[in-house]
Coordinates of C-alpha atoms in Angstrom, one line a residue:
M1 CA 20.2 7.5 43.9
K2 CA 18.7 5.3 41.1
N3 CA 15.5 7.2 41.1
G4 CA 17.5 10.4 40.7
L5 CA 19.4 8.9 37.7
I6 CA 16.1 7.9 36.1
I7 CA 14.7 11.4 36.4
I8 CA 17.9 13.0 35.0
N9 CA 18.0 10.6 32.1
C10 CA 14.3 11.1 31.4
I11 CA 14.8 14.8 31.2
I12 CA 17.8 14.8 28.9
L13 CA 16.2 12.0 26.7
T14 CA 13.1 14.2 26.4
I15 CA 15.2 17.2 25.3
G16 CA 17.1 15.1 22.8
T17 CA 14.1 13.3 21.4
C18 CA 12.1 16.5 20.8
G19 CA 15.0 18.9 20.0
G20 CA 17.2 16.7 17.8
P21 CA 14.8 16.1 14.9
L22 CA 13.6 19.7 15.0
L23 CA 17.1 21.2 14.8
T24 CA 18.1 18.7 12.1
R25 CA 15.0 19.5 10.0
L26 CA 15.7 23.2 10.5
Y27 CA 19.2 22.7 9.0
F28 CA 17.7 20.8 5.9
T29 CA 14.9 23.3 5.3
N30 CA 17.2 26.3 5.2
G31 CA 19.8 25.3 2.7
G32 CA 21.7 22.5 4.5
K33 CA 22.3 19.5 2.2
R34 CA 25.1 17.5 3.9
I35 CA 23.5 14.2 5.1
W36 CA 26.8 12.7 6.3
F37 CA 27.6 15.9 8.2
M38 CA 24.3 15.7 10.0
S39 CA 25.0 12.1 10.8
F40 CA 28.3 13.1 12.2
L41 CA 26.7 15.8 14.5
S42 CA 24.4 13.1 16.0
T43 CA 27.3 11.8 18.0
A44 CA 30.0 14.4 17.7
G45 CA 29.1 16.0 21.0
F46 CA 30.6 13.1 23.0
P47 CA 33.5 15.2 24.4
I48 CA 31.0 16.7 26.9
I49 CA 30.9 13.3 28.6
L50 CA 34.4 13.9 29.7
I51 CA 33.2 16.4 32.2
P52 CA 31.1 14.0 34.4
L53 CA 33.8 11.3 33.9
L54 CA 36.4 13.7 35.3
V55 CA 34.2 14.5 38.3
S56 CA 33.6 10.8 38.9
F57 CA 37.4 10.1 38.7
L58 CA 38.3 12.8 41.2
S59 CA 35.5 11.7 43.5
R60 CA 36.8 8.1 43.5
R61 CA 40.4 9.4 44.1
R62 CA 39.3 11.4 47.1
G63 CA 37.3 8.5 48.5
N64 CA 40.1 6.1 48.3
R65 CA 41.4 5.7 51.8
N66 CA 43.5 2.6 51.1
P67 CA 45.4 3.2 47.8
N68 CA 47.5 0.0 48.2
N69 CA 44.4 -2.3 48.1
A70 CA 44.1 -4.0 44.7
E71 CA 40.4 -3.5 44.4
N72 CA 40.7 0.2 45.3
K73 CA 43.4 0.6 42.6
R74 CA 41.1 -0.8 40.0
K75 CA 38.3 1.5 41.0
T76 CA 40.5 4.6 40.9
K77 CA 41.8 4.0 37.4
L78 CA 41.1 6.9 35.0
F79 CA 39.0 4.5 32.8
L80 CA 37.1 1.5 34.2
M81 CA 36.3 -0.2 31.0
E82 CA 37.9 -3.6 30.2
T83 CA 38.9 -4.9 26.8
P84 CA 35.8 -7.1 26.0
L85 CA 33.4 -4.3 26.9
F86 CA 35.5 -1.8 24.9
I87 CA 35.2 -4.0 21.8
A88 CA 31.5 -4.5 22.2
S89 CA 31.0 -0.7 22.6
I90 CA 32.9 -0.1 19.3
V91 CA 30.7 -2.6 17.4
I92 CA 27.5 -1.0 18.8
G93 CA 28.9 2.4 18.0
L94 CA 29.5 1.5 14.3
L95 CA 25.9 0.2 14.1
T96 CA 24.8 3.5 15.7
G97 CA 26.8 5.5 13.0
L98 CA 25.0 3.6 10.3
D99 CA 21.6 4.2 12.0
N100 CA 22.5 8.0 12.2
Y101 CA 23.1 8.1 8.5
L102 CA 19.8 6.3 7.7
Y103 CA 17.8 8.6 10.0
S104 CA 19.5 11.8 8.7
Y105 CA 18.8 10.7 5.1
G106 CA 15.1 10.4 6.0
L107 CA 14.9 13.7 7.7
A108 CA 16.5 15.4 4.7
Y109 CA 13.4 14.5 2.6
L110 CA 10.5 13.9 5.1
P111 CA 8.6 16.2 7.4
V112 CA 9.3 15.8 11.1
S113 CA 5.8 14.5 11.7
T114 CA 6.1 11.7 9.1
S115 CA 9.6 10.8 10.3
S116 CA 8.4 10.6 13.9
L117 CA 5.5 8.3 13.1
I118 CA 7.9 6.0 11.2
I119 CA 10.4 6.0 14.1
G120 CA 7.5 5.2 16.5
T121 CA 7.2 1.8 14.9
Q122 CA 10.5 0.9 16.5
L123 CA 8.6 0.1 19.8
A124 CA 7.0 -3.1 18.4
F125 CA 10.4 -4.2 17.1
N126 CA 12.1 -3.1 20.3
A127 CA 9.7 -5.3 22.4
L128 CA 10.5 -8.3 20.1
F129 CA 14.2 -7.9 20.2
A130 CA 14.1 -7.3 24.0
F131 CA 12.2 -10.6 24.4
L132 CA 14.7 -12.5 22.1
L133 CA 18.0 -10.9 23.4
V134 CA 17.4 -10.2 27.1
K135 CA 14.3 -12.3 27.9
Q136 CA 12.3 -9.2 28.7
K137 CA 9.3 -10.1 30.9
F138 CA 6.0 -8.5 30.0
T139 CA 3.2 -7.5 32.3
P140 CA -0.4 -6.7 31.3
F141 CA 0.5 -3.0 31.7
S142 CA 3.6 -3.2 29.4
I143 CA 1.7 -5.1 26.8
N144 CA -1.1 -2.6 27.0
A145 CA 1.4 0.2 26.6
V146 CA 3.0 -1.4 23.5
V147 CA -0.4 -1.9 21.9
L148 CA -1.6 1.7 22.6
L149 CA 1.6 3.3 21.4
T150 CA 1.6 1.1 18.2
V151 CA -2.0 1.9 17.5
G152 CA -1.3 5.6 18.0
I153 CA 1.5 5.5 15.5
G154 CA -0.8 3.6 13.1
I155 CA -3.4 6.3 13.4
L156 CA -0.8 8.9 12.5
A157 CA 0.1 6.9 9.3
L158 CA -3.5 7.3 8.0
H159 CA -2.7 10.8 6.6
S160 CA 1.0 10.5 6.0
D161 CA 0.6 10.6 2.3
G162 CA -0.4 14.2 2.4
D163 CA 2.8 15.3 4.1
K164 CA 5.2 15.2 1.2
P165 CA 7.0 18.5 0.9
A166 CA 6.2 20.2 -2.4
K167 CA 9.9 20.6 -3.4
E168 CA 10.8 17.0 -2.9
S169 CA 10.3 14.5 -5.7
K170 CA 8.3 11.3 -5.2
K171 CA 11.5 9.2 -5.6
E172 CA 13.3 11.2 -2.9
Y173 CA 10.2 10.9 -0.6
V174 CA 10.0 7.1 -1.1
V175 CA 13.7 6.6 -0.6
G176 CA 13.7 8.8 2.6
F177 CA 10.7 6.9 3.8
L178 CA 12.4 3.5 3.4
M179 CA 15.6 4.8 4.9
T180 CA 13.7 5.9 8.0
V181 CA 12.0 2.5 8.3
V182 CA 15.3 0.7 8.3
A183 CA 16.7 3.3 10.8
A184 CA 13.8 2.5 13.2
L185 CA 14.3 -1.2 12.8
L186 CA 18.1 -0.9 13.5
Y187 CA 17.7 1.3 16.5
A188 CA 15.1 -1.1 17.9
F189 CA 17.8 -3.7 17.8
I190 CA 20.5 -1.5 19.2
L191 CA 18.8 -0.7 22.5
P192 CA 18.3 -4.4 23.6
L193 CA 21.9 -5.1 22.3
V194 CA 23.1 -2.4 24.8
E195 CA 21.2 -4.1 27.6
L196 CA 22.6 -7.5 26.6
T197 CA 26.1 -6.0 26.7
Y198 CA 25.4 -4.8 30.3
K199 CA 24.2 -8.3 31.3
K200 CA 27.1 -10.1 29.7
A201 CA 29.9 -7.8 30.9
R202 CA 32.4 -9.4 33.1
Q203 CA 32.7 -6.4 35.4
E204 CA 30.3 -4.4 37.5
I205 CA 28.2 -1.9 35.5
T206 CA 28.2 1.4 37.3
F207 CA 26.9 4.7 35.9
P208 CA 30.5 6.1 35.4
L209 CA 31.1 2.9 33.3
V210 CA 27.9 3.6 31.4
L211 CA 29.3 7.1 30.5
E212 CA 32.5 5.4 29.3
I213 CA 30.4 3.0 27.1
Q214 CA 28.5 5.9 25.7
M215 CA 31.7 7.8 24.9
V216 CA 33.3 4.9 23.1
M217 CA 30.1 4.2 21.2
C218 CA 29.8 7.8 20.0
L219 CA 33.5 7.9 19.2
A220 CA 33.1 4.9 16.9
A221 CA 29.9 6.2 15.3
T222 CA 31.6 9.6 14.7
F223 CA 34.6 8.0 13.1
F224 CA 32.2 6.0 10.8
C225 CA 30.5 9.2 9.7
V226 CA 33.8 11.1 9.3
I227 CA 34.9 8.5 6.7
G228 CA 31.6 9.1 4.9
M229 CA 32.2 12.9 5.0
F230 CA 35.7 12.4 3.5
I231 CA 34.3 10.2 0.7
V232 CA 31.5 12.6 -0.4
G233 CA 33.7 15.7 0.2
D234 CA 31.6 17.4 2.9
F235 CA 34.6 19.1 4.5
K236 CA 35.2 21.1 1.3
V237 CA 31.8 22.7 1.2
I238 CA 30.8 23.4 4.8
A239 CA 32.2 26.9 4.8
R240 CA 30.4 27.8 1.6
E241 CA 27.2 26.3 3.0
A242 CA 27.5 28.4 6.1
R243 CA 27.8 31.6 4.1
E244 CA 24.7 30.7 2.0
F245 CA 22.5 29.5 4.9
K246 CA 19.1 31.1 4.6
I247 CA 18.6 32.4 8.1
G248 CA 21.3 34.2 10.2
G249 CA 24.2 33.5 7.9
S250 CA 27.4 31.9 9.1
V251 CA 27.0 32.8 12.8
F252 CA 23.6 31.2 13.1
Y253 CA 24.8 28.2 11.0
Y254 CA 27.7 27.4 13.3
A255 CA 25.6 28.0 16.5
L256 CA 23.0 25.6 15.1
I257 CA 25.7 23.0 14.4
V258 CA 27.0 23.2 18.0
I259 CA 23.6 23.1 19.7
T260 CA 22.5 20.2 17.4
G261 CA 25.5 18.1 18.5
I262 CA 24.9 18.8 22.2
I263 CA 21.1 18.0 22.0
W264 CA 21.6 14.8 20.1
Q265 CA 24.2 13.7 22.6
G266 CA 21.5 14.2 25.3
F267 CA 19.3 11.8 23.3
F268 CA 21.9 9.0 23.2
L269 CA 23.0 9.5 26.7
G270 CA 19.5 9.5 28.1
A271 CA 18.5 6.4 26.0
I272 CA 21.3 4.2 27.3
G273 CA 20.9 5.7 30.8
I274 CA 17.3 4.5 30.9
V275 CA 18.5 1.1 29.7
F276 CA 21.0 1.0 32.6
C277 CA 18.4 2.2 35.2
A278 CA 15.4 0.3 33.9
S279 CA 15.4 -1.7 30.6
S280 CA 15.6 -1.3 26.9
L281 CA 11.8 -1.6 26.7
A282 CA 11.4 1.3 29.1
S283 CA 13.7 3.4 26.9
G284 CA 11.8 2.5 23.8
V285 CA 8.5 3.3 25.5
L286 CA 9.7 6.8 26.6
I287 CA 11.0 7.5 23.1
S288 CA 7.7 6.5 21.5
V289 CA 5.6 8.5 23.9
L290 CA 7.7 11.6 23.1
L291 CA 7.2 11.3 19.3
P292 CA 3.7 12.8 19.2
V293 CA 5.0 15.7 21.4
T294 CA 7.7 16.2 18.8
E295 CA 4.9 16.4 16.2
V296 CA 3.2 19.2 18.1
F297 CA 6.5 21.1 18.1
A298 CA 6.9 20.5 14.4
V299 CA 3.4 21.9 13.8
V300 CA 4.4 25.1 15.7
C301 CA 7.9 25.5 14.3
F302 CA 7.4 24.4 10.7
R303 CA 3.7 25.0 10.2
E304 CA 3.1 21.3 9.5
K305 CA -0.5 20.2 9.4
F306 CA -2.1 18.9 12.7
Q307 CA -4.9 16.7 11.7
A308 CA -7.3 15.2 14.2
E309 CA -5.4 11.9 13.9
K310 CA -2.4 13.5 15.5
G311 CA -4.4 14.6 18.5
V312 CA -5.8 11.1 19.0
S313 CA -2.3 9.6 18.6
L314 CA -1.0 12.0 21.3
L315 CA -3.7 11.0 23.8
L316 CA -3.1 7.3 23.1
S317 CA 0.6 7.8 23.6
L318 CA 0.1 9.5 26.9
W319 CA -2.3 6.7 28.0
G320 CA 0.3 4.1 27.0
F321 CA 3.0 6.0 28.9
V322 CA 0.9 6.1 32.1
S323 CA 0.0 2.4 31.7
Y324 CA 3.6 1.3 31.4
F325 CA 5.0 3.3 34.3
Y326 CA 2.0 2.5 36.5
G327 CA 2.7 -1.2 35.9
E328 CA 6.4 -0.6 36.8
F329 CA 5.3 1.2 40.0
K330 CA 3.0 -1.6 41.0
S331 CA 5.7 -4.2 40.3
G332 CA 8.2 -2.3 42.4
K333 CA 5.7 -1.9 45.2
K334 CA 5.1 -5.6 45.3
V335 CA 8.8 -6.2 45.7
V336 CA 9.0 -3.7 48.5
D337 CA 5.9 -4.9 50.3
K338 CA 6.8 -8.6 50.0
P339 CA 7.3 -10.0 53.5
Q340 CA 10.9 -10.9 54.3
P341 CA 11.6 -14.3 55.8
P342 CA 12.1 -14.0 59.6
E343 CA 15.7 -14.2 60.7
T344 CA 16.7 -17.2 62.7
E345 CA 17.2 -16.2 66.3
L346 CA 19.6 -18.1 68.5
P347 CA 18.2 -19.1 71.9
I348 CA 19.5 -17.1 74.8
L349 CA 21.7 -19.3 77.0
P350 CA 21.1 -19.1 80.7
V351 CA 24.0 -17.6 82.7
S352 CA 25.4 -20.1 85.1
D353 CA 26.0 -19.1 88.7
Y354 CA 28.9 -21.6 88.8
V355 CA 32.2 -19.9 89.4
A356 CA 35.2 -21.9 88.4

């Protein structure tokens, strides 16, 4: 069951990590200018989580053979989350909303390749925060993976100065660069914070509960961005922006908006799903290894330059990915193969022929 969840979360995280930045950049390069609106879309797809939550609720109700039992009543509630976990999810959600704004601001002025290499630096910070917050244990394989992925991102940075779009000013480029750096640092803190929340929760963490946490986080992040949209007046200009969109007009614009919201939801759900099934470091490693893949798609979709450094970075990232998960496989195998202590056997008492 756990392996199946890991595979599913890896798939949707892959789609979100690669598709989210590309769709967001597609919006900005074809006439879209609303940064708060893009931040809003990063988490606005949370209502789709209600579908698996409803399925889980109905399944619990059908499997409840003793509805009068207090424990069964608790498990068959519509929502499992208790108040402390609800408050923690709101706080993390507000931080996520801020992170969405910082990242969207960066994508408005930076190529996907440059943005990806900056976001890739989050792995080093993620490892540090994971060690400080949840006492993450490192193996030679995980350390090797962090080093390889960090070096790969550093190699990408060698030619980042030549990626500045011609229509962007130097000031816009620098501000976008700094915003993306802060976004990477903040998200590197958020993932271990989610794992710490799981560990400190005073209730059993199940996958349906993880879905509830994700929904509350996204709801808080979306509310944060809606306030920003009201302040800058995004709601007044969306219809006009749709009519003036460079490709496909209004129909394509609204289709892009819906798909972008769904894809980004996959990213966030996959990320915290990996944290639940494995660790925040595993989630950070998978995100980092997918960034060079995103760069390849950016080269194909937006005709961005693909220097030799990007090819080397891609190979190092794949090497780091294999190193990390090979180490996890070996660690899991050691646990499975570890001999269990023999059970204490009671001596067999002889049967007496005496008949009372």
